[in-house]
Amino acid sequence: MDRTDELQKAFSYRWLIFVILALAYLFVYFHRTSLSVVAEDLVKDFNSTASVIGLLGSIYFYCYAAMQLPAGLLSDSIGPRKTVTFFLLLAAGGSVLFGLASSLGMAFGARVLVGFGVSMVFIPTMKILSQWYRKTEFAFMAGLLNAVGGMGVLAATWILALMAEAWGWRYSFELIGVLTVVIVILVWLIVRDRPQSKGWPSIQELDQTEPPATIPLGQGVKRVVKNRYFWPLAIWFFFDCGVFFGFGALWSGPYLMHLHGFSRAESGAILSMTAWGMIIGSPLLGFLSDKILKSRKKVIQLCTAILVLDILALYLGAKDIPIPLLYLIFFVFSVCSSSIVVIGFTSGKELFPVEMAGTSVGTVNLFPFLGGAVFMPLLGKILDAHPQVSQGVYSPEAYSSLLLVLLISCLAALGCSFLMKETY
C-alpha cells in the first residue's frame, strides 16, 4: 500500500473513531444534566429534600473532578481506548443501578459509579484525537465534540422528559445504561489509540513533523499552578460552570415547573434550548474568536456580560416572563455559560507550551466540576431555607433567592474575565 492509500484510509477511519467517541461523550453530558427534569420525582420518591437531591447531583461532579489528573495518567499508561472502555462500563452499570435504586444510599452509590465512569471519556478522547488529527484541526474537532455534548443535553432534557412521562424515570435510566453498553462494545471493537495500531504512519509522519517532547506530569502541574494568569481563568470556570451545572443541570426544571406551572414535557421543551445553545453556540463562538474578534479574552468577557443580563432578566421577571422569551433566555444562557467553555479551554491550552497541553487542560478541568459540586447542594440549601408550598414544591421567594446567588456568581465571573491574559 503506497503513502497516498495509507493517508486516505487513516483520514477516513478517524471519522468513524470520532463518531463513536462523540456518542460516548453524549452520554457524559446526558448524565451531567439528567437530574434537572426528574428532580421533583426524586424528592417525592425518596421522601427527601432539595439539599439532599442537590448533594445527589453534586456527587457526579466530585467524582469527575477527582479523576481528571488520573485520567491523563491512565491514558498514558494503559491507553485511552482501554480507559474509556472500562470506565464507561462502570457508568452503564451505575445508570442501571440508579434506575433500580430502592433507597437514597443506593442512588448515591449509583451516581458515584456514573461519575467515576464518565469522568474517563473527555481527556482520553482528547488524547486519541490528538493522535488522529493535525494541530490545525484540533480546535475545530474540540468544538464539534462539545456540540455533540449539546445533543447529550438535549437527550437529558427534552427526550428524557418524554421518556419519563411515558415509562417513568427508573425505566428510562435503565434503558440508558443498556445503550451505554452498546457504545462500550463499539469503543472496544473499533476505536484505536493511534494510526500505528492499524499499521498506518502517524500524523506527525504524514505531516513530516517531529512529535512533541513530553513534560512529566508533576513538573507540568507545577508550571500550571504557578502561572498567575491560570488562576483568573480557573476561578472564572468555577463560577461560570457552577452557574450552568447548578441551575441548568438540576434546578432549572423545578424552577420552570414550580414557578411557571409548566408540565414536565413543557419544561423539557424549554430546557432543550440549553442543548441547542451548545450545538449552535460552540462552533459559532469558535468562529467569532478565530476569525472576527481574533481574541479569546474579548469573547469570554462578552459572553459573561451577556450571562449577567440573562440571569438578571430571570431575577426581575419572576413568573411574568412570556414563554417565547423563556425559550430565548435559556438559549442565551447555554451559549454564554456552556458553549463559552470551548474558548476557555482553548485559552487554557494556549497559556502553556503545546507539550503540556494535556496537563494544562486536565488541571483547569478540575474547576468547572468543583463549581458544579459546590453549586448543586448550595442552591438546594437555599431552596430548603424557605417554606415549601407542598411536598417537593418550592415558593417564588425561594427561587428569587436562588437567582440572586446566581447573579452574584455571574458578576464574580465577569470580574475574573478582566484579569485574564489574551492568548490568541
Short mmCIF file of C-alpha atoms in Angstrom, two decimals:
data_model
loop_
_atom_site.label_atom_id
_atom_site.label_comp_id
_atom_site.label_asym_id
_atom_site.label_seq_id
_atom_site.Cartn_x
_atom_site.Cartn_y
_atom_site.Cartn_z
CA MET A 1 0.00 0.00 0.00
CA ASP A 2 1.54 3.36 -1.01
CA ARG A 3 1.60 6.51 1.10
CA THR A 4 -1.48 8.04 -0.59
CA ASP A 5 -3.60 4.97 0.14
CA GLU A 6 -2.45 4.94 3.77
CA LEU A 7 -3.30 8.62 4.12
CA GLN A 8 -6.76 8.13 2.63
CA LYS A 9 -7.58 5.13 4.82
CA ALA A 10 -6.35 6.83 8.01
CA PHE A 11 -8.30 10.00 7.27
CA SER A 12 -11.48 8.03 6.60
CA TYR A 13 -11.14 5.75 9.62
CA ARG A 14 -10.55 8.61 12.06
CA TRP A 15 -14.07 9.91 11.42
CA LEU A 16 -15.50 6.57 12.46
CA ILE A 17 -13.45 6.80 15.66
CA PHE A 18 -14.68 10.34 16.25
CA VAL A 19 -18.34 9.38 15.82
CA ILE A 20 -18.07 6.54 18.36
CA LEU A 21 -16.19 8.65 20.92
CA ALA A 22 -18.64 11.52 20.36
CA LEU A 23 -21.52 9.14 21.15
CA ALA A 24 -19.71 8.23 24.36
CA TYR A 25 -19.32 11.94 25.14
CA LEU A 26 -23.04 12.43 24.51
CA PHE A 27 -23.73 10.16 27.49
CA VAL A 28 -21.27 12.18 29.59
CA TYR A 29 -23.44 15.27 29.13
CA PHE A 30 -26.63 13.27 29.47
CA HIS A 31 -25.72 12.12 32.98
CA ARG A 32 -24.36 15.58 33.82
CA THR A 33 -27.71 17.30 33.23
CA SER A 34 -30.26 14.48 33.50
CA LEU A 35 -31.48 15.15 37.05
CA SER A 36 -32.99 18.53 36.11
CA VAL A 37 -36.20 17.00 34.69
CA VAL A 38 -36.58 14.28 37.35
CA ALA A 39 -35.54 16.26 40.45
CA GLU A 40 -39.15 16.65 41.62
CA ASP A 41 -39.72 12.89 41.23
CA LEU A 42 -36.57 12.15 43.22
CA VAL A 43 -37.69 14.41 46.09
CA LYS A 44 -41.05 12.61 46.23
CA ASP A 45 -39.88 9.00 45.59
CA PHE A 46 -37.14 9.15 48.21
CA ASN A 47 -39.15 11.41 50.56
CA SER A 48 -36.18 13.77 50.59
CA THR A 49 -35.28 17.48 50.45
CA ALA A 50 -33.77 19.80 47.86
CA SER A 51 -30.48 19.85 49.81
CA VAL A 52 -30.13 16.06 49.64
CA ILE A 53 -31.09 15.92 45.94
CA GLY A 54 -28.60 18.72 45.30
CA LEU A 55 -25.94 16.62 47.00
CA LEU A 56 -27.02 13.62 44.93
CA GLY A 57 -26.46 15.68 41.78
CA SER A 58 -23.15 17.06 43.02
CA ILE A 59 -21.65 13.61 43.72
CA TYR A 60 -21.18 13.26 39.95
CA PHE A 61 -19.04 16.41 39.90
CA TYR A 62 -16.89 15.46 42.90
CA CYS A 63 -16.07 12.12 41.26
CA TYR A 64 -15.49 13.76 37.88
CA ALA A 65 -13.16 16.42 39.30
CA ALA A 66 -11.18 13.89 41.34
CA MET A 67 -10.43 11.80 38.25
CA GLN A 68 -9.14 14.48 35.86
CA LEU A 69 -5.43 14.04 36.62
CA PRO A 70 -5.71 10.21 36.92
CA ALA A 71 -7.45 10.27 33.53
CA GLY A 72 -4.27 11.62 31.95
CA LEU A 73 -2.09 9.10 33.79
CA LEU A 74 -4.25 6.11 32.81
CA SER A 75 -4.48 7.30 29.21
CA ASP A 76 -0.69 7.46 29.06
CA SER A 77 -0.12 4.12 30.81
CA ILE A 78 -2.81 1.61 29.81
CA GLY A 79 -4.00 3.65 26.82
CA PRO A 80 -7.10 5.82 26.18
CA ARG A 81 -9.11 3.06 24.45
CA LYS A 82 -8.86 0.68 27.40
CA THR A 83 -9.52 3.53 29.82
CA VAL A 84 -12.72 4.60 28.06
CA THR A 85 -13.93 1.00 27.68
CA PHE A 86 -13.52 0.02 31.33
CA PHE A 87 -14.84 3.21 32.92
CA LEU A 88 -17.75 3.67 30.53
CA LEU A 89 -18.84 0.15 31.51
CA LEU A 90 -18.91 1.37 35.13
CA ALA A 91 -21.12 4.26 34.04
CA ALA A 92 -23.51 1.85 32.31
CA GLY A 93 -23.80 -0.22 35.49
CA GLY A 94 -24.33 2.93 37.56
CA SER A 95 -27.16 4.10 35.28
CA VAL A 96 -28.97 0.76 35.59
CA LEU A 97 -28.41 0.72 39.36
CA PHE A 98 -29.79 4.27 39.64
CA GLY A 99 -33.00 3.16 37.94
CA LEU A 100 -33.26 0.22 40.35
CA ALA A 101 -32.41 2.24 43.48
CA SER A 102 -34.75 1.45 46.36
CA SER A 103 -33.09 3.88 48.77
CA LEU A 104 -31.13 7.11 48.77
CA GLY A 105 -27.97 5.23 49.74
CA MET A 106 -28.32 3.01 46.69
CA ALA A 107 -28.98 6.07 44.50
CA PHE A 108 -25.84 7.77 45.83
CA GLY A 109 -23.78 4.65 45.12
CA ALA A 110 -25.15 4.54 41.59
CA ARG A 111 -24.27 8.18 40.95
CA VAL A 112 -20.74 7.55 42.24
CA LEU A 113 -20.35 4.79 39.64
CA VAL A 114 -21.73 7.09 36.94
CA GLY A 115 -19.45 9.96 37.99
CA PHE A 116 -16.29 7.85 38.03
CA GLY A 117 -17.32 6.12 34.80
CA VAL A 118 -17.97 9.13 32.59
CA SER A 119 -15.02 11.07 34.04
CA MET A 120 -12.72 8.95 31.88
CA VAL A 121 -14.13 9.93 28.49
CA PHE A 122 -13.13 13.55 27.79
CA ILE A 123 -9.35 13.51 28.36
CA PRO A 124 -8.78 10.06 26.75
CA THR A 125 -10.84 11.27 23.78
CA MET A 126 -8.69 14.40 23.54
CA LYS A 127 -5.59 12.21 23.55
CA ILE A 128 -6.96 9.95 20.81
CA LEU A 129 -7.99 12.94 18.67
CA SER A 130 -4.51 14.44 19.09
CA GLN A 131 -3.09 11.25 17.56
CA TRP A 132 -5.55 11.13 14.64
CA TYR A 133 -5.92 14.86 13.78
CA ARG A 134 -3.44 17.59 12.92
CA LYS A 135 -2.83 20.50 15.29
CA THR A 136 -4.60 22.82 12.84
CA GLU A 137 -7.69 20.58 13.01
CA PHE A 138 -7.76 20.03 16.75
CA ALA A 139 -9.68 23.16 17.86
CA PHE A 140 -12.42 22.51 15.31
CA MET A 141 -12.77 18.89 16.43
CA ALA A 142 -12.94 20.01 20.10
CA GLY A 143 -15.76 22.41 19.19
CA LEU A 144 -17.52 19.66 17.25
CA LEU A 145 -17.22 17.33 20.26
CA ASN A 146 -18.74 19.99 22.53
CA ALA A 147 -21.60 20.40 20.07
CA VAL A 148 -22.28 16.65 20.39
CA GLY A 149 -22.26 17.20 24.15
CA GLY A 150 -25.12 19.60 23.47
CA MET A 151 -27.03 16.71 21.93
CA GLY A 152 -26.49 14.92 25.24
CA VAL A 153 -28.12 17.88 26.99
CA LEU A 154 -30.98 17.64 24.50
CA ALA A 155 -31.39 13.96 25.36
CA ALA A 156 -31.25 14.74 29.10
CA THR A 157 -33.90 17.44 28.93
CA TRP A 158 -36.46 17.11 26.19
CA ILE A 159 -36.05 13.40 25.33
CA LEU A 160 -35.67 12.22 28.95
CA ALA A 161 -38.74 14.27 29.89
CA LEU A 162 -40.76 12.44 27.23
CA MET A 163 -39.34 9.07 28.31
CA ALA A 164 -40.06 9.76 31.99
CA GLU A 165 -43.62 10.79 31.14
CA ALA A 166 -44.18 7.60 29.13
CA TRP A 167 -42.25 4.97 31.12
CA GLY A 168 -41.15 6.61 34.37
CA TRP A 169 -37.70 7.87 35.31
CA ARG A 170 -36.49 4.49 36.61
CA TYR A 171 -37.01 2.53 33.40
CA SER A 172 -35.55 5.45 31.43
CA PHE A 173 -32.23 5.28 33.31
CA GLU A 174 -32.10 1.50 32.98
CA LEU A 175 -32.54 1.84 29.21
CA ILE A 176 -29.77 4.46 29.06
CA GLY A 177 -27.48 2.00 30.84
CA VAL A 178 -28.16 -0.67 28.22
CA LEU A 179 -27.48 1.79 25.38
CA THR A 180 -24.20 2.75 27.07
CA VAL A 181 -23.11 -0.90 26.96
CA VAL A 182 -23.59 -0.81 23.17
CA ILE A 183 -21.24 2.18 22.98
CA VAL A 184 -18.70 0.33 25.14
CA ILE A 185 -18.68 -2.56 22.68
CA LEU A 186 -18.18 -0.21 19.74
CA VAL A 187 -15.29 1.55 21.50
CA TRP A 188 -13.53 -1.75 22.14
CA LEU A 189 -14.05 -3.16 18.66
CA ILE A 190 -13.39 -0.09 16.51
CA VAL A 191 -11.51 2.69 18.35
CA ARG A 192 -7.70 2.58 18.22
CA ASP A 193 -5.31 4.80 20.18
CA ARG A 194 -3.26 5.87 17.16
CA PRO A 195 -2.92 5.22 13.40
CA GLN A 196 0.10 2.97 14.04
CA SER A 197 -2.25 0.45 15.72
CA LYS A 198 -3.75 -0.12 12.25
CA GLY A 199 -0.35 -0.33 10.58
CA TRP A 200 -0.55 3.23 9.22
CA PRO A 201 2.01 6.01 9.73
CA SER A 202 1.46 8.59 12.47
CA ILE A 203 0.00 12.01 11.77
CA GLN A 204 3.44 13.51 12.53
CA GLU A 205 4.97 11.30 9.83
CA LEU A 206 2.24 12.20 7.35
CA ASP A 207 2.85 15.88 8.08
CA GLN A 208 6.61 15.31 8.17
CA THR A 209 6.88 16.92 11.60
CA GLU A 210 8.58 15.80 14.78
CA PRO A 211 6.34 14.56 17.61
CA PRO A 212 6.30 16.99 20.56
CA ALA A 213 8.55 16.36 23.53
CA THR A 214 6.92 15.18 26.74
CA ILE A 215 6.93 17.01 30.09
CA PRO A 216 6.47 14.93 33.29
CA LEU A 217 3.04 15.32 34.90
CA GLY A 218 4.34 16.67 38.22
CA GLN A 219 6.52 19.28 36.53
CA GLY A 220 3.67 20.27 34.23
CA VAL A 221 1.19 20.73 37.09
CA LYS A 222 3.69 22.92 38.98
CA ARG A 223 4.14 25.12 35.93
CA VAL A 224 0.39 25.45 35.54
CA VAL A 225 -0.48 26.40 39.13
CA LYS A 226 2.46 28.84 39.40
CA ASN A 227 1.29 30.80 36.37
CA ARG A 228 -0.52 33.91 37.64
CA TYR A 229 -2.84 34.02 34.62
CA PHE A 230 -4.03 30.48 35.27
CA TRP A 231 -5.99 31.44 38.39
CA PRO A 232 -8.36 34.08 36.94
CA LEU A 233 -9.26 31.53 34.24
CA ALA A 234 -9.70 28.74 36.80
CA ILE A 235 -11.91 30.85 39.09
CA TRP A 236 -13.94 32.03 36.08
CA PHE A 237 -14.51 28.36 35.21
CA PHE A 238 -15.62 27.66 38.79
CA PHE A 239 -18.31 30.35 38.80
CA ASP A 240 -19.39 30.07 35.16
CA CYS A 241 -19.80 26.29 35.20
CA GLY A 242 -21.12 26.33 38.76
CA VAL A 243 -23.98 28.50 37.48
CA PHE A 244 -24.54 26.28 34.44
CA PHE A 245 -24.42 22.96 36.28
CA GLY A 246 -26.16 24.13 39.46
CA PHE A 247 -29.06 25.77 37.67
CA GLY A 248 -29.11 24.40 34.12
CA ALA A 249 -28.32 20.81 35.05
CA LEU A 250 -30.52 20.48 38.14
CA TRP A 251 -32.76 23.26 39.44
CA SER A 252 -33.94 24.81 36.17
CA GLY A 253 -36.50 22.04 35.71
CA PRO A 254 -38.15 22.51 39.13
CA TYR A 255 -37.91 26.31 38.59
CA LEU A 256 -39.99 26.07 35.40
CA MET A 257 -42.49 23.60 36.90
CA HIS A 258 -42.91 25.28 40.29
CA LEU A 259 -42.68 28.98 39.42
CA HIS A 260 -44.24 28.97 35.95
CA GLY A 261 -46.55 25.98 36.36
CA PHE A 262 -45.30 24.06 33.31
CA SER A 263 -45.66 20.30 32.93
CA ARG A 264 -42.57 18.11 32.78
CA ALA A 265 -42.82 17.89 28.97
CA GLU A 266 -43.26 21.67 28.61
CA SER A 267 -40.31 22.28 30.92
CA GLY A 268 -38.24 19.77 28.98
CA ALA A 269 -39.03 21.59 25.73
CA ILE A 270 -37.78 24.91 27.17
CA LEU A 271 -34.72 23.24 28.72
CA SER A 272 -33.90 21.71 25.33
CA MET A 273 -32.79 25.22 24.35
CA THR A 274 -29.71 24.66 26.51
CA ALA A 275 -28.84 21.82 24.13
CA TRP A 276 -29.42 23.92 21.02
CA GLY A 277 -27.34 26.66 22.59
CA MET A 278 -24.40 24.28 22.84
CA ILE A 279 -24.92 22.75 19.41
CA ILE A 280 -25.12 26.12 17.65
CA GLY A 281 -23.03 28.21 20.03
CA SER A 282 -19.89 26.07 20.31
CA PRO A 283 -18.76 26.32 16.65
CA LEU A 284 -20.17 29.87 16.39
CA LEU A 285 -18.07 31.17 19.31
CA GLY A 286 -15.02 29.41 17.87
CA PHE A 287 -15.53 31.23 14.58
CA LEU A 288 -16.12 34.53 16.41
CA SER A 289 -12.90 34.07 18.38
CA ASP A 290 -10.72 32.91 15.46
CA LYS A 291 -11.99 34.92 12.53
CA ILE A 292 -13.90 38.04 13.67
CA LEU A 293 -12.75 39.32 17.07
CA LYS A 294 -9.45 37.41 16.87
CA SER A 295 -9.42 37.21 20.64
CA ARG A 296 -10.12 34.72 23.41
CA LYS A 297 -10.44 37.26 26.22
CA LYS A 298 -12.96 39.52 24.45
CA VAL A 299 -15.26 36.60 23.66
CA ILE A 300 -15.16 35.40 27.28
CA GLN A 301 -15.86 38.94 28.54
CA LEU A 302 -18.72 39.45 26.07
CA CYS A 303 -20.43 36.14 26.90
CA THR A 304 -20.04 36.59 30.65
CA ALA A 305 -21.51 40.10 30.49
CA ILE A 306 -24.49 38.80 28.49
CA LEU A 307 -24.89 35.98 31.04
CA VAL A 308 -25.18 38.59 33.81
CA LEU A 309 -28.01 40.30 31.88
CA ASP A 310 -29.65 36.93 31.17
CA ILE A 311 -29.82 35.92 34.84
CA LEU A 312 -30.90 39.46 35.75
CA ALA A 313 -33.87 39.06 33.37
CA LEU A 314 -34.91 35.85 35.19
CA TYR A 315 -34.47 37.51 38.58
CA LEU A 316 -36.51 40.62 37.74
CA GLY A 317 -39.09 38.88 35.56
CA ALA A 318 -40.19 36.33 38.17
CA LYS A 319 -43.27 34.40 36.93
CA ASP A 320 -44.32 37.08 34.42
CA ILE A 321 -41.83 36.17 31.68
CA PRO A 322 -43.59 35.27 28.38
CA ILE A 323 -43.00 31.73 27.12
CA PRO A 324 -41.19 32.78 23.88
CA LEU A 325 -38.83 34.94 25.96
CA LEU A 326 -38.10 31.98 28.26
CA TYR A 327 -37.02 29.95 25.23
CA LEU A 328 -34.65 32.76 24.22
CA ILE A 329 -33.33 33.24 27.76
CA PHE A 330 -32.41 29.56 28.13
CA PHE A 331 -30.79 29.51 24.68
CA VAL A 332 -28.63 32.54 25.56
CA PHE A 333 -27.93 31.03 29.00
CA SER A 334 -26.48 27.93 27.33
CA VAL A 335 -24.36 29.82 24.79
CA CYS A 336 -22.89 32.15 27.42
CA SER A 337 -22.35 29.64 30.24
CA SER A 338 -21.69 26.35 28.42
CA SER A 339 -20.60 26.92 24.80
CA ILE A 340 -18.11 29.51 26.01
CA VAL A 341 -16.06 26.81 27.79
CA VAL A 342 -14.60 25.84 24.38
CA ILE A 343 -12.90 29.26 24.31
CA GLY A 344 -11.93 28.87 27.97
CA PHE A 345 -10.22 25.54 27.34
CA THR A 346 -8.52 26.93 24.24
CA SER A 347 -7.20 29.83 26.31
CA GLY A 348 -6.01 27.39 28.99
CA LYS A 349 -4.15 25.35 26.38
CA GLU A 350 -2.58 28.44 24.81
CA LEU A 351 -1.24 29.73 28.13
CA PHE A 352 1.33 26.95 28.05
CA PRO A 353 3.62 25.14 25.57
CA VAL A 354 1.94 22.53 23.37
CA GLU A 355 3.99 19.81 25.07
CA MET A 356 1.95 20.25 28.26
CA ALA A 357 -1.44 20.93 26.68
CA GLY A 358 -2.92 17.78 28.24
CA THR A 359 -1.70 18.72 31.71
CA SER A 360 -2.95 22.31 31.44
CA VAL A 361 -6.38 21.26 30.16
CA GLY A 362 -6.62 18.48 32.76
CA THR A 363 -5.72 20.87 35.59
CA VAL A 364 -8.10 23.62 34.54
CA ASN A 365 -10.80 20.97 34.01
CA LEU A 366 -10.92 20.44 37.79
CA PHE A 367 -12.56 23.81 38.35
CA PRO A 368 -15.74 23.51 36.25
CA PHE A 369 -16.67 20.35 38.11
CA LEU A 370 -15.76 21.75 41.50
CA GLY A 371 -18.18 24.53 40.60
CA GLY A 372 -20.91 22.00 39.87
CA ALA A 373 -20.10 20.07 43.05
CA VAL A 374 -20.45 23.22 45.17
CA PHE A 375 -23.38 24.91 43.45
CA MET A 376 -25.79 21.97 43.23
CA PRO A 377 -26.12 21.39 47.01
CA LEU A 378 -25.68 25.13 47.74
CA LEU A 379 -28.70 26.02 45.62
CA GLY A 380 -30.60 23.14 47.23
CA LYS A 381 -29.88 24.58 50.69
CA ILE A 382 -31.12 27.97 49.53
CA LEU A 383 -34.41 26.40 48.44
CA ASP A 384 -34.72 24.46 51.70
CA ALA A 385 -34.23 27.69 53.67
CA HIS A 386 -37.73 28.74 52.52
CA PRO A 387 -41.03 27.04 53.41
CA GLN A 388 -42.31 24.56 50.82
CA VAL A 389 -45.65 25.16 49.12
CA SER A 390 -46.20 21.38 49.17
CA GLN A 391 -44.02 18.26 49.24
CA GLY A 392 -41.09 18.92 46.90
CA VAL A 393 -42.54 22.20 45.58
CA TYR A 394 -40.74 25.48 46.40
CA SER A 395 -42.05 29.05 46.59
CA PRO A 396 -41.36 32.04 44.30
CA GLU A 397 -39.36 33.60 47.15
CA ALA A 398 -37.10 30.54 47.26
CA TYR A 399 -36.33 30.79 43.55
CA SER A 400 -35.81 34.55 43.85
CA SER A 401 -33.06 33.89 46.44
CA LEU A 402 -31.56 31.20 44.21
CA LEU A 403 -31.42 33.54 41.21
CA LEU A 404 -29.84 36.30 43.31
CA VAL A 405 -26.97 33.95 44.21
CA LEU A 406 -26.57 33.04 40.53
CA LEU A 407 -26.48 36.73 39.60
CA ILE A 408 -23.76 37.50 42.15
CA SER A 409 -21.76 34.49 40.89
CA CYS A 410 -22.01 35.72 37.30
CA LEU A 411 -20.71 39.13 38.38
CA ALA A 412 -17.76 37.41 40.07
CA ALA A 413 -17.04 35.51 36.84
CA LEU A 414 -17.20 38.77 34.88
CA GLY A 415 -14.64 40.31 37.22
CA CYS A 416 -12.29 37.35 36.65
CA SER A 417 -12.56 37.78 32.87
CA PHE A 418 -10.91 41.21 33.10
CA LEU A 419 -7.89 39.68 34.86
CA MET A 420 -7.25 37.05 32.17
CA LYS A 421 -4.42 37.13 29.67
CA GLU A 422 -5.16 37.40 25.96
CA THR A 423 -3.78 34.17 24.43
CA TYR A 424 -4.92 34.46 20.80
#
